[in-house]
Short mmCIF file of C-alpha atoms in Angstrom, two decimals:
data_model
loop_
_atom_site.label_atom_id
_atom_site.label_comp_id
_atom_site.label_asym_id
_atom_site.label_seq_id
_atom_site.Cartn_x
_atom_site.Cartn_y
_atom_site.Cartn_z
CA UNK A 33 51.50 124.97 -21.79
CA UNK A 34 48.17 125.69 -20.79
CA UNK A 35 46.28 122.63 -18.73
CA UNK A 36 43.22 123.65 -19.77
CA UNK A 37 44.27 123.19 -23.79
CA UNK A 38 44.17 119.72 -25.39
CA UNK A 39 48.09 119.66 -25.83
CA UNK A 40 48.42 117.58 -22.83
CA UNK A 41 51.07 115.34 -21.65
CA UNK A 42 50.43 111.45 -22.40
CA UNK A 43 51.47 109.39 -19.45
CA UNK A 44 52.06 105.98 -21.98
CA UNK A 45 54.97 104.89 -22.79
CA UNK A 46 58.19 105.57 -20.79
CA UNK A 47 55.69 106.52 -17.59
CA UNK A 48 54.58 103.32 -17.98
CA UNK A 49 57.13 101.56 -17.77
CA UNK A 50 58.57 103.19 -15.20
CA UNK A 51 54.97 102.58 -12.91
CA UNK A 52 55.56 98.55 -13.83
CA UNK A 53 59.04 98.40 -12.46
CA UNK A 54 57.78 100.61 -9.11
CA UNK A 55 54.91 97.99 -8.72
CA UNK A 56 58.48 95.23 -8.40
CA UNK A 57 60.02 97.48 -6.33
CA UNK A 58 56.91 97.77 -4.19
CA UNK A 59 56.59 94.01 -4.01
CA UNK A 60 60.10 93.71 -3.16
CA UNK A 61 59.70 96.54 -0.40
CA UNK A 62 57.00 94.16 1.44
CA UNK A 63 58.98 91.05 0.80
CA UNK A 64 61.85 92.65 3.16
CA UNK A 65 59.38 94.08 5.40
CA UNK A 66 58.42 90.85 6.18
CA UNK A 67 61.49 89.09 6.31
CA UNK A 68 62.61 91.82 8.62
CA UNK A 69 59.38 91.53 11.35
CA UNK A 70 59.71 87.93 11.02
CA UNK A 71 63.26 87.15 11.56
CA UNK A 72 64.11 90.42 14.16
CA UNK A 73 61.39 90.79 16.34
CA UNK A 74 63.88 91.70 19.14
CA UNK A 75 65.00 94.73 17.30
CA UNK A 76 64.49 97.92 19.13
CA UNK A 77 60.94 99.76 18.95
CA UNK A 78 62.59 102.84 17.40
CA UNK A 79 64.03 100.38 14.50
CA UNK A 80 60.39 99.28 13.94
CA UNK A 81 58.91 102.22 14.15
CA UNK A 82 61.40 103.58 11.39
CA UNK A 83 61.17 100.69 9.18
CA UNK A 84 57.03 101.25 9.51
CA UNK A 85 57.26 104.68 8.52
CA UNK A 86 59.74 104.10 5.51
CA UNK A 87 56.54 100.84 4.28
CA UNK A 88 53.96 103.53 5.14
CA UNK A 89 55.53 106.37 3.25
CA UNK A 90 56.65 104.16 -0.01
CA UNK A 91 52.68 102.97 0.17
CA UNK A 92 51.29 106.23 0.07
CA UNK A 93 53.35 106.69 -2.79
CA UNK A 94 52.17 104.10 -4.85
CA UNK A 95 49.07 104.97 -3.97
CA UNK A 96 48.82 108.36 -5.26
CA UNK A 97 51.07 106.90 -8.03
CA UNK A 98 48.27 103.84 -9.08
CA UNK A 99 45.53 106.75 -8.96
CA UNK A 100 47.42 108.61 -11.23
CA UNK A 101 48.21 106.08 -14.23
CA UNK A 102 44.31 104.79 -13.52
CA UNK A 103 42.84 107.33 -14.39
CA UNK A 104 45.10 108.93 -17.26
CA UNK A 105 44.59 105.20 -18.67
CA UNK A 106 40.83 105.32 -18.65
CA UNK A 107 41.07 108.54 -20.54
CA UNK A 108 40.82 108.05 -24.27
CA UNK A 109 44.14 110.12 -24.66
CA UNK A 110 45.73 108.97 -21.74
CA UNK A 111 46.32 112.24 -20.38
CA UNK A 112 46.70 113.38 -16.69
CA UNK A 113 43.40 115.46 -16.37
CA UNK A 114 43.91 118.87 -14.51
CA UNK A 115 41.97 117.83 -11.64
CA UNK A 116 44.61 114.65 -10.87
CA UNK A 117 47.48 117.21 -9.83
CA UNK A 118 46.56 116.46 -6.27
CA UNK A 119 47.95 112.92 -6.82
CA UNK A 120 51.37 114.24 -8.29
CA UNK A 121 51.49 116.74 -5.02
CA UNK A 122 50.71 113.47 -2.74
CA UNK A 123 53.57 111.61 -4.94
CA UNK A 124 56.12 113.74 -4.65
CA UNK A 125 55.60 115.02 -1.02
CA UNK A 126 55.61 111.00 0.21
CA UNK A 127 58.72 110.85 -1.84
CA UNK A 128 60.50 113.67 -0.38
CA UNK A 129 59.85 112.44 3.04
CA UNK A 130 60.79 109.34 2.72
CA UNK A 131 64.06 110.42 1.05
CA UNK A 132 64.56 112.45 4.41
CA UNK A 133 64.03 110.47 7.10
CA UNK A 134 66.38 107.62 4.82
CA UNK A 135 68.71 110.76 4.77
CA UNK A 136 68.34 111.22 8.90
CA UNK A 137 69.03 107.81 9.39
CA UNK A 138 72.56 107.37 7.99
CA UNK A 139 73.48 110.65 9.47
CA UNK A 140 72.68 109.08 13.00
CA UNK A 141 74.94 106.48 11.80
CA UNK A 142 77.58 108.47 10.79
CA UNK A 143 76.87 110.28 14.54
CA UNK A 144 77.24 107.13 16.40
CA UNK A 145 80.42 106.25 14.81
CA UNK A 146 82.07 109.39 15.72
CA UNK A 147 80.37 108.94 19.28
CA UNK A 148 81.57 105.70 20.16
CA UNK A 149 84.87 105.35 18.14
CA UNK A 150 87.80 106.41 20.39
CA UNK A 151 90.25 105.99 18.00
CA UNK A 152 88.93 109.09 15.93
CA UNK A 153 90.77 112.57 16.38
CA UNK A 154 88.45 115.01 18.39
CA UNK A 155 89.20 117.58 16.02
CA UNK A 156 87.78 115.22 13.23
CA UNK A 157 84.74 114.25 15.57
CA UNK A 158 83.82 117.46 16.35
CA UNK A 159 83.70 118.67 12.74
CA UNK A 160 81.90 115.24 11.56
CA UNK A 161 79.13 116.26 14.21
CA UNK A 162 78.79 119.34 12.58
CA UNK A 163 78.48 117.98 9.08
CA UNK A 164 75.47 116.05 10.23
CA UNK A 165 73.94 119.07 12.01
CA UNK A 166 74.10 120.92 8.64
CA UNK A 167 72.85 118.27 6.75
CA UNK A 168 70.18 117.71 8.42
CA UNK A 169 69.18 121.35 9.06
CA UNK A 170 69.75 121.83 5.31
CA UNK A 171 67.44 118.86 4.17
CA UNK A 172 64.91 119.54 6.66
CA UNK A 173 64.86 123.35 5.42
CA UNK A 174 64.86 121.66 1.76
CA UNK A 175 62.21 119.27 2.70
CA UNK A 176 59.70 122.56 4.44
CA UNK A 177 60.57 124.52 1.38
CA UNK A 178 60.19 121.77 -1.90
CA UNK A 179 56.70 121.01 -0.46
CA UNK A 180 55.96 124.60 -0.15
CA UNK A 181 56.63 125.14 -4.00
CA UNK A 182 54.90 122.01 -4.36
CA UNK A 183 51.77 123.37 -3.55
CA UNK A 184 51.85 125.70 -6.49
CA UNK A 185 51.95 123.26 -9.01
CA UNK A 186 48.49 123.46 -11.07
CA UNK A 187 49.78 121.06 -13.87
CA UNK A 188 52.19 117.81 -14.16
CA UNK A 189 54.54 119.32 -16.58
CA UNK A 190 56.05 123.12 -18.09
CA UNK A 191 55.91 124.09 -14.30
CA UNK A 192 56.54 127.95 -13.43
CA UNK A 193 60.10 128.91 -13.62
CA UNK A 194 60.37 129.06 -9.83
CA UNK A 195 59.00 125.97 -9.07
CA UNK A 196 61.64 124.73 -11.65
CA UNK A 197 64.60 126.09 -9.81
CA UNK A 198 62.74 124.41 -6.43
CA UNK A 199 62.77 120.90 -8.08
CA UNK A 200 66.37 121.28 -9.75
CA UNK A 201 67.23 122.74 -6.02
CA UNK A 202 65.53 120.15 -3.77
CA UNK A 203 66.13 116.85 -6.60
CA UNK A 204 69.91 118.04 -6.75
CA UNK A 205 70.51 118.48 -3.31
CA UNK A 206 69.67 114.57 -2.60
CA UNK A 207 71.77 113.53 -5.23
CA UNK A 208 74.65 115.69 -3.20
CA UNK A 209 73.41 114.55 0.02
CA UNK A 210 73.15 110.75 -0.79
CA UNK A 211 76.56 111.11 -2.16
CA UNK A 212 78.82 112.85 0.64
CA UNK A 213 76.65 110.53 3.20
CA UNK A 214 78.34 107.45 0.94
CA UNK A 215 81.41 108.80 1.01
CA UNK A 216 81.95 109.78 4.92
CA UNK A 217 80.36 106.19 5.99
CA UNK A 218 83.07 104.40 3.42
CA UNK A 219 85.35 106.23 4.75
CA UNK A 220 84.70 105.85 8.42
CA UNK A 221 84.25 101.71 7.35
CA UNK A 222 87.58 101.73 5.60
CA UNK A 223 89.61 103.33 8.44
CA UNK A 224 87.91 100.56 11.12
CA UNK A 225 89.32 98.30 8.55
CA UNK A 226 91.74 95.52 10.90
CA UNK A 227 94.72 95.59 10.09
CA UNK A 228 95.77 92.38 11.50
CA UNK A 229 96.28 90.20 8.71
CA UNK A 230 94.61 87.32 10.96
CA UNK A 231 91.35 88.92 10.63
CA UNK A 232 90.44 88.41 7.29
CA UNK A 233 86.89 87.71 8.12
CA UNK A 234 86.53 90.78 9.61
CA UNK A 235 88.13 92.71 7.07
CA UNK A 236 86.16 91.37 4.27
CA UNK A 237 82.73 92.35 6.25
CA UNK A 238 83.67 95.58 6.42
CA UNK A 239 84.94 96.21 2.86
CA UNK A 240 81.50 94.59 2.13
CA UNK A 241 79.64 96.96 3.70
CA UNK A 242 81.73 99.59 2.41
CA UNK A 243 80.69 98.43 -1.22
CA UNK A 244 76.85 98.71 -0.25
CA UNK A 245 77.34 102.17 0.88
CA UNK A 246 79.04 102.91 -1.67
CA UNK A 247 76.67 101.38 -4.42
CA UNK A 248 73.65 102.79 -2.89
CA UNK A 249 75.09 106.29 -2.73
CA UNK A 250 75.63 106.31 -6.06
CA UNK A 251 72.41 104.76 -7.08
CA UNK A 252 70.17 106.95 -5.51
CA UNK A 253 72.31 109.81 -6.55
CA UNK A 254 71.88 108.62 -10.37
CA UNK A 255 68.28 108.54 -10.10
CA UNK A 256 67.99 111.81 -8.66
CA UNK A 257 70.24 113.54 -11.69
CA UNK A 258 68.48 111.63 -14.33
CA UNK A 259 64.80 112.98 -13.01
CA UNK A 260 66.90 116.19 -13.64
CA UNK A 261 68.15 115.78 -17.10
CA UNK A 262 64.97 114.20 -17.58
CA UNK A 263 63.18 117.23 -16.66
CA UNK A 264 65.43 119.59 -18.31
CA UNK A 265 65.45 118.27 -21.63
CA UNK A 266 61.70 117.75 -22.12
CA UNK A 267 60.05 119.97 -19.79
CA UNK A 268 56.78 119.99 -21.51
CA UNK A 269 56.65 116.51 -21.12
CA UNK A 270 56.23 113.81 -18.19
CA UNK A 271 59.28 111.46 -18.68
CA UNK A 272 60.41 112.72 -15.45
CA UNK A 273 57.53 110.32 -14.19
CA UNK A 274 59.05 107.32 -14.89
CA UNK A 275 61.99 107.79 -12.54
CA UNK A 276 60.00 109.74 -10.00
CA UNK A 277 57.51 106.31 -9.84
CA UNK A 278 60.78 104.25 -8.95
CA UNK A 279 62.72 106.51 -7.03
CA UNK A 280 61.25 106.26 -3.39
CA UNK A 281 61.56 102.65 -3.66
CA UNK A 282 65.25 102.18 -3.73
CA UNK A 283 65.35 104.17 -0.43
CA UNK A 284 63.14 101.81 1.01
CA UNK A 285 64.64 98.70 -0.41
CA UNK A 286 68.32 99.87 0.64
CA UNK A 287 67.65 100.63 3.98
CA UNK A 288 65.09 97.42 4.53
CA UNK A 289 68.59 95.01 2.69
CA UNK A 290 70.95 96.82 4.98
CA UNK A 291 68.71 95.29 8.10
CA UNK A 292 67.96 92.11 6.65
CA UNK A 293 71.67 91.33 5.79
CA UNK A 294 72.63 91.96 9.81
CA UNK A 295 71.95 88.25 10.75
CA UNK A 296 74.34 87.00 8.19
CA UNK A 297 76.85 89.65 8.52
CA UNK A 298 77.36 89.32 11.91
CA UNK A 299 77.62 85.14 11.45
CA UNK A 300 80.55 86.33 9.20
CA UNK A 301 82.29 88.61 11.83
CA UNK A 302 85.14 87.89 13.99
CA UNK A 303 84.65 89.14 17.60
CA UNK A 304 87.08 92.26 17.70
CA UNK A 305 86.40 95.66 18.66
CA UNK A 306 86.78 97.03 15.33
CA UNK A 307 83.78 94.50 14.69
CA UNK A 308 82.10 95.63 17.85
CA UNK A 309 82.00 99.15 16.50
CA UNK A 310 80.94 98.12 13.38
CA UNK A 311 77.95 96.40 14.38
CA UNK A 312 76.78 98.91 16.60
CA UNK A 313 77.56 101.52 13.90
CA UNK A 314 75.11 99.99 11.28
CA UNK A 315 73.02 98.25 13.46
CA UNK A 316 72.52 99.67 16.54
CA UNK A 317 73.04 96.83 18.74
CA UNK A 318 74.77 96.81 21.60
CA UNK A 319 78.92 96.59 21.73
CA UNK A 320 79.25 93.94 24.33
CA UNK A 321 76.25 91.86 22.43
CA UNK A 322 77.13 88.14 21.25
CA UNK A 323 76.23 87.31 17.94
CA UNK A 324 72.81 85.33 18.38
CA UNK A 325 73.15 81.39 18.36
CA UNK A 326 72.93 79.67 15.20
CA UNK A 327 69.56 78.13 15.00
CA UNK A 328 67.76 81.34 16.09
CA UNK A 329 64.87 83.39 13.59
CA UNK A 330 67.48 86.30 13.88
CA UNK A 331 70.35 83.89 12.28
CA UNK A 332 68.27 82.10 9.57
CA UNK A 333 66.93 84.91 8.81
CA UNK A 334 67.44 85.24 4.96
CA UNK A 335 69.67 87.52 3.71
CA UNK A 336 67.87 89.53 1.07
CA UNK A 337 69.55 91.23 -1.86
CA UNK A 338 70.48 94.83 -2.40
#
């Protein structure tokens, strides 16, 4: 399809709709954020500094994303003028970096586990720190290379087959990431799993945090395959949009729940090793740390929902 022609791509409809439910998403992005600064302001500077960068990022996405649908709407056909691809670059290079860094950041869990968890073979621990040295070599290389292609893109949809492959590449490859990241940290959970039938409490943390792992694996992963299929089936078209304008924000809202559910996680938690390990796996805190008093921000801080 040729930009220039006046067969262009209407962003109503599905686009729409799928720019409303980001603007929720959004809002529930700063609600956490703020529940999180709040309620853990003894957290560790590189925790902050993460969490900052994940709000920053999913901002600049909306951003690019509200100058995009503003000005298609103000156009009597509602179509994405030419001139707006440099939104739809900004969109989708926020996006992919945010994905990343989300990406990074349960690999250094799944690191840490390995690191401090004497009960794993060394055979096994070696080739789990491997696996995360791949991944993240691979997604970085993804990341350099998807924003590379990126910058070729003169129109929002029918792009050029190689910048095609590049999306189904780079879009597929978090779906495959997200996925095997779910699946080594529910595994790793479920073998920390006590065994003593006394520890019930403990055991039912742990299979709960195996279920969020699990759930937001699988989540993410959906959304990424259904920007594919999305794609794919109607390329001259931009329904991909309205999972692309969501998709950023269930990184951030994952990773922001996982942090605001520590204070009443750990309230639930029997003091065991396998406990200790657990917190320090997801968390970061330190193994020979007491759960904070009742009564403190950090323990009424609200739990918010995944």
């Amino acid at each position: 399809m040729d930009p220039s022609s006046g067969d262009l791509p209407s962003l109503t409809g599905a686009p729409i709709i799928g720019f409303m439910v980001g603007c929720i998403l959004f809002g529930c992005t700063l609600l956490q954020a703020y529940q999180y600064f709040m309620n853990y302001v003894q957290d560790s500077k590189f925790r902050k500094v993460f969490i900052i960068s994940v709000c920053f990022l999913d901002t600049l996405h909306l951003v690019f994303s509200a100058i995009m649908i503003y000005r298609s709407i103000v156009d009597p056909l509602h179509h994405p003028a030419p001139d707006l691809v440099w939104t739809l670059k900004g969109m989708v290079t926020t996006q992919a970096l945010l994905i990343v860094i989300v990406q990074m950041y349960y690999l250094r869990i799944i690191w840490t586990f390995v690191d401090i968890n004497s009960t794993i073979n060394p055979t096994i621990t070696s080739v789990i720190r491997k696996f995360c040295l791949f991944i993240s070599s691979y997604a970085l290389a993804a990341l350099v290379a998807f924003i590379s292609y990126v910058e070729g893109v003169h129109s929002f949809s029918d792009f050029s087959k190689a910048v095609q492959r590049m999306l189904y590449i780079g879009v597929g490859s978090t779906a495959v990431i997200d996925t095997i990241n779910a699946a080594v940290l529910c595994h790793l959970l479920f073998k920390a799993i006590p065994q003593n039938h006394q520890r019930l409490k403990s055991r039912g943390v742990i299979r709960l945090l195996i279920l969020f792992f699990f759930g937001t694996g699988v989540l993410t992963a959906i959304a990424a395959i259904a920007t594919i299929i999305a794609y794919f089936t109607r390329p001259f078209s931009v329904l991909y949009l309205a999972i692309e304008f969501t998709r950023s924000r269930l990184y951030a809202n994952s990773i922001l729940a996982m942090f605001n559910s520590k204070a009443a996680l750990r309230q639930r938690m029997q003091v065991t090793s396998e406990l200790k390990i657990s917190s320090t796996l997801i968390f970061g805190d330190n193994a020979d740390e007491a759960p904070p008093a009742e009564g403190s921000p950090v323990t009424e801080g609200p739990t918010a929902a995944a």
